[in-house]
Coordinates of C-alpha atoms in Angstrom, one line a residue:
M1 CA 0.1 -0.1 0.0
F2 CA 2.9 2.2 0.8
A3 CA 6.1 0.5 0.0
D4 CA 6.4 1.6 -3.6
V5 CA 6.3 5.3 -2.2
F6 CA 8.6 5.0 0.8
D7 CA 11.6 2.5 -0.3
N8 CA 14.5 2.3 2.0
M9 CA 12.5 4.4 4.7
K10 CA 12.6 2.8 8.1
Y11 CA 9.3 3.4 10.3
V12 CA 9.5 3.0 13.8
V13 CA 6.7 3.1 17.2
V14 CA 7.7 3.2 20.5
L15 CA 4.5 2.1 22.5
C16 CA 4.7 3.0 26.0
D17 CA 2.2 0.8 27.3
G18 CA -0.3 2.9 30.0
M19 CA 2.4 5.6 30.1
A20 CA -0.5 8.9 29.9
D21 CA -1.9 10.0 33.2
R22 CA -3.9 12.1 34.9
D23 CA -2.9 15.3 37.5
I24 CA -1.3 13.5 40.6
L25 CA -1.5 16.1 44.1
E26 CA 1.5 14.2 45.0
L27 CA 3.2 15.7 41.9
D28 CA 1.8 19.5 42.5
N29 CA -1.3 18.0 40.1
K30 CA 1.2 17.1 37.4
T31 CA 1.3 13.8 35.4
P32 CA 4.5 11.9 35.4
M33 CA 4.8 12.2 31.8
T34 CA 5.3 15.9 33.0
V35 CA 8.0 15.4 35.6
A36 CA 10.1 12.5 34.2
H37 CA 13.6 13.6 32.8
K38 CA 13.3 12.5 29.3
P39 CA 15.3 15.0 27.0
T40 CA 14.8 13.0 23.9
M41 CA 11.4 12.2 24.0
D42 CA 10.9 16.2 24.6
K43 CA 13.6 17.4 22.2
I44 CA 11.8 15.3 19.7
A45 CA 8.2 16.6 20.4
R46 CA 9.4 20.0 19.7
K47 CA 10.1 19.3 15.7
S48 CA 7.1 16.4 15.3
E49 CA 3.6 16.5 15.0
V50 CA 2.2 16.7 18.4
G51 CA -1.4 15.7 18.9
M52 CA -4.3 13.4 21.0
A53 CA -5.1 10.1 19.5
K54 CA -8.7 8.1 20.3
T55 CA -7.0 4.6 20.8
V56 CA -10.4 3.0 22.2
P57 CA -13.5 3.1 20.0
D58 CA -16.6 3.8 21.8
G59 CA -18.0 0.7 23.5
F60 CA -14.9 -1.2 23.7
K61 CA -13.0 -1.8 26.8
P62 CA -9.6 -0.2 27.2
G63 CA -7.7 -3.1 27.1
S64 CA -3.9 -3.0 25.7
D65 CA -5.4 -5.4 23.3
V66 CA -8.1 -3.2 21.4
A67 CA -5.3 -0.3 22.0
N68 CA -2.1 -1.6 20.5
L69 CA -4.3 -2.9 17.8
S70 CA -5.6 0.4 17.0
V71 CA -1.6 1.9 17.0
L72 CA -1.3 -0.7 14.5
G73 CA -3.3 0.3 12.4
Y74 CA -6.2 -1.9 12.5
D75 CA -9.8 -1.4 13.2
P76 CA -11.3 -3.5 16.5
R77 CA -14.5 -2.6 15.3
E78 CA -13.8 -4.5 12.3
C79 CA -11.4 -7.4 13.3
Y80 CA -11.7 -7.8 17.4
T81 CA -12.7 -11.2 18.7
G82 CA -11.1 -10.5 22.3
R83 CA -7.6 -10.8 24.2
S84 CA -7.1 -14.3 24.9
P85 CA -7.1 -15.7 21.5
L86 CA -4.2 -13.0 20.6
E87 CA -2.3 -14.0 23.8
A88 CA -2.8 -18.0 22.5
A89 CA -1.2 -17.1 19.5
G90 CA 1.6 -15.9 20.9
I91 CA 2.0 -19.0 23.4
G92 CA 1.5 -20.8 20.3
I93 CA -2.1 -22.4 20.5
E94 CA -3.7 -23.2 17.3
L95 CA -7.5 -22.5 17.8
K96 CA -10.6 -23.8 16.1
P97 CA -13.2 -22.1 15.3
T98 CA -15.1 -23.7 17.7
D99 CA -12.8 -23.0 20.5
V100 CA -13.2 -20.2 22.9
T101 CA -10.1 -19.1 25.1
L102 CA -9.6 -17.1 28.4
R103 CA -6.6 -15.3 30.3
C104 CA -5.9 -17.3 33.3
N105 CA -4.2 -15.3 35.8
F106 CA -2.8 -16.5 38.9
V107 CA -3.3 -13.9 41.5
T108 CA -3.3 -13.8 45.4
L109 CA -6.3 -13.9 47.5
S110 CA -6.8 -13.2 50.7
D111 CA -7.4 -15.7 53.6
D112 CA -11.0 -15.6 54.6
S113 CA -12.8 -18.6 55.1
D114 CA -15.2 -18.4 52.4
Y115 CA -13.9 -18.2 48.9
D116 CA -16.5 -15.4 47.8
D117 CA -15.5 -13.3 50.9
K118 CA -12.1 -12.9 49.5
T119 CA -10.3 -10.0 49.0
I120 CA -8.0 -10.0 45.6
L121 CA -4.6 -9.0 46.9
D122 CA -2.4 -8.9 43.8
Y123 CA -3.7 -9.5 40.6
C124 CA 0.0 -11.0 38.9
A125 CA 0.2 -12.7 42.4
G126 CA 3.9 -11.0 43.2
D127 CA 5.0 -11.1 39.5
I128 CA 5.5 -14.9 39.8
S129 CA 8.4 -16.1 38.0
T130 CA 7.8 -17.8 35.1
K131 CA 9.4 -21.2 36.3
E132 CA 7.1 -21.4 39.5
A133 CA 4.3 -20.8 36.9
E134 CA 5.2 -23.5 35.2
V135 CA 5.1 -26.0 38.2
L136 CA 2.0 -24.6 39.1
V137 CA 0.0 -25.0 35.9
K138 CA 1.3 -28.6 35.1
Y139 CA -0.1 -29.1 38.7
L140 CA -3.5 -27.9 37.9
K141 CA -3.4 -29.7 34.7
D142 CA -3.8 -32.4 36.4
Y143 CA -7.1 -31.5 37.7
F144 CA -8.2 -29.5 35.1
D145 CA -7.5 -30.7 31.7
N146 CA -10.1 -32.7 29.8
D147 CA -12.0 -33.4 26.4
E148 CA -13.7 -29.7 27.5
F149 CA -10.8 -27.8 28.8
T150 CA -7.2 -27.5 28.5
L151 CA -4.8 -25.1 30.4
Y152 CA -1.5 -23.9 28.8
C153 CA 1.4 -22.0 30.2
G154 CA 2.3 -18.4 29.2
I155 CA 5.0 -16.1 31.0
S156 CA 4.5 -15.0 34.5
Y157 CA 1.2 -14.6 35.7
R158 CA -0.5 -14.8 32.5
H159 CA -1.7 -18.1 31.1
C160 CA -4.5 -19.5 29.1
L161 CA -7.2 -21.9 29.1
V162 CA -8.9 -22.7 25.9
W163 CA -12.8 -24.3 26.1
N164 CA -13.3 -26.6 23.6
N165 CA -17.0 -25.9 21.9
G166 CA -17.1 -23.2 24.3
D167 CA -19.5 -20.7 24.9
P168 CA -18.5 -17.6 22.9
T169 CA -21.4 -15.3 24.7
L170 CA -20.2 -15.7 28.0
G171 CA -21.5 -13.9 31.0
V172 CA -19.8 -11.1 32.9
I173 CA -16.2 -11.7 33.3
T174 CA -14.2 -8.8 35.1
P175 CA -10.1 -8.3 34.6
P176 CA -8.3 -9.1 38.2
H177 CA -6.3 -5.8 37.3
D178 CA -9.5 -4.0 37.6
I179 CA -10.2 -4.6 41.5
T180 CA -7.5 -5.1 43.3
G181 CA -8.1 -4.5 46.9
K182 CA -12.3 -5.4 46.6
K183 CA -14.1 -8.4 47.1
I184 CA -14.2 -10.9 44.7
K185 CA -17.9 -11.7 45.4
E186 CA -19.4 -8.8 43.1
Y187 CA -17.3 -9.8 40.5
L188 CA -16.9 -13.7 40.2
P189 CA -18.0 -14.8 37.1
H190 CA -21.6 -14.8 36.2
G191 CA -24.4 -15.2 33.9
R192 CA -24.5 -17.3 30.6
S193 CA -22.5 -20.6 30.7
T194 CA -19.9 -19.2 33.7
S195 CA -21.0 -22.0 36.2
K196 CA -18.1 -24.2 35.0
L197 CA -15.4 -21.5 35.3
Y198 CA -16.5 -20.0 38.9
E199 CA -16.2 -24.0 40.1
M200 CA -12.7 -24.5 38.6
M201 CA -11.5 -20.9 40.3
R202 CA -12.8 -22.2 44.0
K203 CA -11.5 -25.3 43.4
S204 CA -8.1 -23.9 42.4
Y205 CA -7.4 -21.9 45.8
D206 CA -8.1 -25.4 47.2
L207 CA -5.6 -26.7 45.2
L208 CA -3.0 -24.2 45.3
N209 CA -3.2 -22.7 48.6
N210 CA -1.0 -24.6 50.5
H211 CA 1.0 -26.1 47.3
P212 CA 5.1 -26.3 48.1
I213 CA 5.4 -23.4 45.5
N214 CA 3.5 -21.3 47.7
I215 CA 5.0 -22.4 51.1
E216 CA 7.9 -21.3 49.8
R217 CA 6.9 -18.1 48.7
R218 CA 5.4 -17.1 52.2
K219 CA 8.9 -18.0 53.8
N220 CA 10.5 -15.8 51.4
G221 CA 8.3 -13.0 51.7
K222 CA 6.6 -12.8 48.7
R223 CA 2.8 -13.5 47.7
P224 CA 1.4 -17.0 46.9
A225 CA -0.2 -17.7 43.6
N226 CA -3.2 -19.1 45.6
S227 CA -6.1 -19.0 42.7
V228 CA -6.5 -18.5 39.2
W229 CA -8.8 -15.8 37.4
F230 CA -10.0 -15.8 33.9
W231 CA -10.7 -13.0 31.6
G232 CA -10.2 -12.0 28.4
E233 CA -12.4 -14.0 26.8
G234 CA -12.5 -14.7 23.0
T235 CA -12.6 -16.5 19.7
A236 CA -10.2 -17.1 16.4
P237 CA -8.8 -14.1 15.3
R238 CA -9.2 -12.3 11.9
L239 CA -6.5 -9.7 11.4
Q240 CA -5.4 -9.1 7.8
N241 CA -1.3 -10.0 7.2
F242 CA 0.5 -6.7 8.0
E243 CA 2.7 -6.8 4.9
V244 CA -0.5 -7.2 2.8
K245 CA -2.2 -4.3 4.4
F246 CA 0.6 -1.6 4.5
G247 CA 3.7 -3.0 2.1
L248 CA 5.6 -3.1 4.8
K249 CA 8.1 -6.3 6.7
G250 CA 7.3 -5.5 10.0
S251 CA 8.5 -6.7 13.8
I252 CA 7.3 -6.1 17.2
I253 CA 9.4 -6.0 20.3
S254 CA 7.9 -7.0 23.3
A255 CA 8.1 -9.4 26.4
V256 CA 4.2 -10.1 26.2
D257 CA 2.0 -12.7 25.1
L258 CA -0.9 -10.6 23.7
L259 CA 1.7 -8.4 21.8
K260 CA 3.5 -11.4 20.3
G261 CA 0.4 -13.1 19.4
I262 CA -0.4 -10.0 17.3
A263 CA 2.5 -10.2 15.9
T264 CA 1.9 -14.2 14.8
C265 CA -1.9 -13.4 13.4
T266 CA -0.4 -10.5 11.6
G267 CA 2.6 -12.3 9.9
M268 CA 5.0 -9.9 11.7
N269 CA 8.4 -11.0 13.1
C270 CA 8.6 -11.2 16.7
P271 CA 12.4 -12.1 17.8
C272 CA 12.8 -13.4 21.3
V273 CA 14.6 -10.8 23.9
E274 CA 16.4 -13.0 26.8
G275 CA 15.4 -11.4 30.5
A276 CA 12.4 -9.0 29.0
T277 CA 9.7 -9.1 31.8
G278 CA 7.2 -6.8 31.0
Y279 CA 8.3 -4.9 34.1
I280 CA 10.2 -2.0 35.3
D281 CA 13.5 -5.0 35.4
T282 CA 12.7 -5.9 31.6
N283 CA 16.1 -6.1 29.9
F284 CA 15.9 -2.6 28.3
D285 CA 19.4 -3.2 26.6
G286 CA 18.2 -6.5 25.0
K287 CA 15.2 -5.1 23.8
L288 CA 17.2 -2.3 22.0
E289 CA 19.6 -4.2 20.3
T290 CA 16.9 -7.0 19.1
A291 CA 14.9 -3.6 17.7
L292 CA 18.6 -2.5 16.1
K293 CA 18.8 -5.7 14.7
E294 CA 15.4 -6.0 13.1
I295 CA 15.7 -2.0 11.7
D296 CA 19.1 -3.1 10.1
S297 CA 17.2 -6.4 8.5
D298 CA 15.0 -6.4 5.4
R299 CA 12.6 -4.8 8.5
D300 CA 10.7 -1.6 7.1
F301 CA 8.5 -1.1 10.1
V302 CA 9.4 -2.1 13.9
Y303 CA 7.1 -1.5 16.7
I304 CA 8.7 -1.6 20.0
H305 CA 6.8 -2.3 23.3
I306 CA 7.5 -1.5 26.3
E307 CA 5.1 -2.5 29.2
A308 CA 6.9 -1.2 32.2
P309 CA 4.8 1.8 32.7
D310 CA 1.6 0.4 32.5
E311 CA 2.4 -2.4 35.1
C312 CA 3.7 0.2 37.4
G313 CA 0.4 1.9 37.0
H314 CA -1.7 -1.1 37.9
R315 CA 0.4 -1.5 41.6
G316 CA 0.3 2.3 42.4
E317 CA 3.7 2.7 41.8
L318 CA 4.3 6.4 41.5
Q319 CA 8.0 6.7 41.3
N320 CA 8.7 3.6 39.6
K321 CA 6.2 4.9 37.0
I322 CA 8.3 8.0 36.4
K323 CA 11.7 5.6 36.4
A324 CA 10.1 3.5 33.8
I325 CA 9.3 6.8 31.4
E326 CA 13.1 7.5 32.0
L327 CA 14.5 4.5 31.5
I328 CA 12.7 4.2 28.2
D329 CA 14.0 7.3 27.1
K330 CA 17.6 6.6 28.1
K331 CA 17.8 3.3 27.5
I332 CA 15.7 3.2 24.5
L333 CA 15.0 6.2 22.8
T334 CA 18.0 8.1 23.0
P335 CA 20.5 5.1 21.5
L336 CA 17.2 4.5 19.0
V337 CA 17.6 7.8 17.6
N338 CA 21.2 8.1 17.1
H339 CA 21.2 5.0 15.1
L340 CA 18.4 6.2 13.5
E341 CA 19.8 9.6 12.0
K342 CA 22.9 7.5 10.8
L343 CA 20.9 5.5 8.6
G344 CA 19.2 8.3 6.5
D345 CA 15.6 9.5 6.4
Y346 CA 13.2 7.5 9.1
A347 CA 9.9 8.6 10.8
L348 CA 9.1 7.8 14.6
L349 CA 5.5 7.6 16.2
I350 CA 5.9 7.6 20.3
C351 CA 2.8 6.9 22.4
P352 CA 1.1 5.2 25.2
D353 CA -2.0 2.9 24.0
H354 CA -3.8 3.8 26.7
P355 CA -3.7 5.7 30.2
T356 CA -3.5 3.8 33.0
P357 CA -3.6 6.1 35.9
I358 CA -2.4 5.9 39.2
A359 CA -5.7 6.9 41.1
I360 CA -7.4 4.2 39.6
K361 CA -4.9 1.0 39.1
T362 CA -6.2 0.3 35.7
H363 CA -6.9 1.2 32.3
S364 CA -9.1 4.2 31.3
S365 CA -10.4 5.3 27.5
E366 CA -9.5 9.1 27.5
P367 CA -7.5 9.6 24.5
V368 CA -3.4 9.5 24.5
P369 CA -1.1 12.1 23.4
Y370 CA 1.3 11.2 20.5
L371 CA 4.2 12.4 18.1
I372 CA 5.1 12.3 15.0
Y373 CA 8.0 12.8 13.9
K374 CA 9.7 12.9 10.6
S375 CA 13.2 13.3 9.4
Y376 CA 12.6 14.8 6.2
D377 CA 9.6 16.7 7.3
Q378 CA 10.3 18.6 10.7
K379 CA 7.4 20.8 12.2
D380 CA 7.6 23.5 14.8
S381 CA 5.3 21.8 17.7
G382 CA 5.1 24.8 19.8
V383 CA 5.9 21.8 22.5
E384 CA 8.5 21.8 25.1
I385 CA 7.4 19.1 27.1
F386 CA 5.5 16.0 25.9
N387 CA 2.6 15.4 28.3
E388 CA -0.5 15.1 28.1
K389 CA -1.6 18.5 28.7
N390 CA 0.9 20.4 25.8
A391 CA -0.7 17.6 23.5
S392 CA -3.8 18.5 23.9
S393 CA -3.2 22.2 23.9
T394 CA -2.1 21.7 19.8
G395 CA -5.8 21.1 18.8
I396 CA -4.9 18.1 17.1
M397 CA -6.9 15.3 17.7
V398 CA -7.1 11.6 15.9
E399 CA -10.7 10.2 16.2
H400 CA -9.7 7.3 15.2
G401 CA -6.3 5.4 16.7
Y402 CA -6.1 3.0 13.7
E403 CA -5.7 6.2 11.6
L404 CA -2.1 7.2 13.4
I405 CA 0.1 4.7 11.6
T406 CA -1.5 6.1 8.0
R407 CA -0.4 9.7 9.4
L408 CA 3.2 7.9 10.1
L409 CA 3.4 6.6 6.8
K410 CA 2.2 8.8 4.3

C-alpha cells in the first residue's frame, strides 16, 4: 500500500504501554510524563506533529489488546474477537473456530474462609516467575484438563485456558487488575455459561493455597499464587497480514504474549528477547539490541512495545512509573534515534496505547498523547515538554486511533 512510495524508509513505533496518566496531587497536580526526565522525547516533540488520539473506540473496554491493534493500524470494530485469542497465538496455540479462550491469571487472594468473601490482594501474584508458574500450571492440568478444557502455560502470571466447543457469549467476567483491593464476591463470573469457570476458580484455591511453591514464596516474603482468575474471553482472531495491508515488512519487540500473538496473527516477526519481563526490571538493553537488529535487516517497520509504565500504574507505584518513562528515554529512545540518524530518513511514532492512571490502578479510555517525527519533514510543534496537557493544547485530535499509522506512513 505504501512501500512503492517509501522504499528504503524505516518506520519505528515506540509504544509506552500505559504511560499516560492524570494530574496527581503528590506531583503538584502534574503527571508522570510531565515530571519524568526524558530529554530525547521532549526534544523530538518540539520538531514533531503532536496531538491526541482516541485509541479505544466507543463501546470497547480500554484494554491493551484493543488499543495496540488501533496503533498498529487495525480497526477493532472490524477485527477484534477478544484478548485471550491473541495471547493464545503468542503462546503458539492453534485454535479451532469452535474454541473459546480465556486469559488465566495467577492471583493472590486473602485468607477469608469462604471463597466468595475473599479480597483480591494482587492481580499478578507478586509477579510470580515463569519457572514457578510452569510448576503450578502443570499441577493444575492434572485436575482441570479434559475433553472440554485445556490449560496452557504462558509467561509469569499470564496463562491461557482453551474451552473446546465453548460458549462465545459468556456472562460477565471482570479483569483482575480492575478490582485489586476489592472483595471478589461482586466480580466473580456470573451469567450465561460461567458456572464451570467459577467452580474451577474455587477449586484452584484449594489446590494452590498450600502448594510447596506457595509455602516457599510465603517463607521468602512473597505473595502466593493461590488462585486462578479467568477473563478476556474470545474466539480465533481475524487479522489481515500486515505486509499485505501496508506493503511493509514488520517486526514487534515485546515481552508479553498479547503482542507476540498480534505479531503471529499479522505475519510480523517477533524475536525473543532474553530477560524481557514486561516490568521495570526488563532487559532494556536487550530490547534495544533486538530492535536495532530488526531495523538493520530487511524490516521496514519496527514496533517496540514496553510494558513497564502500565505495570507500575496497575500497582500504584508512582515513582517506578516515572522511572520507567525515564528508562525508556535513556535506554531505548536515545540510542535508537542516534542509530536511525546514521541510516538516513526515518519516521517515528511515540505514544501510549491507553492511560493507566495511578489513582485508579487500571486502564482508562481517554485519548492519549502522541508525537510523529519525520526526519525529512520537521515541524515546529510549539510543545516544549511532551505530556498530556501540551499534546491536547495543539488542537490536533485523531478520532480513530487506527489512523495514526496512516499519518506515520503518508
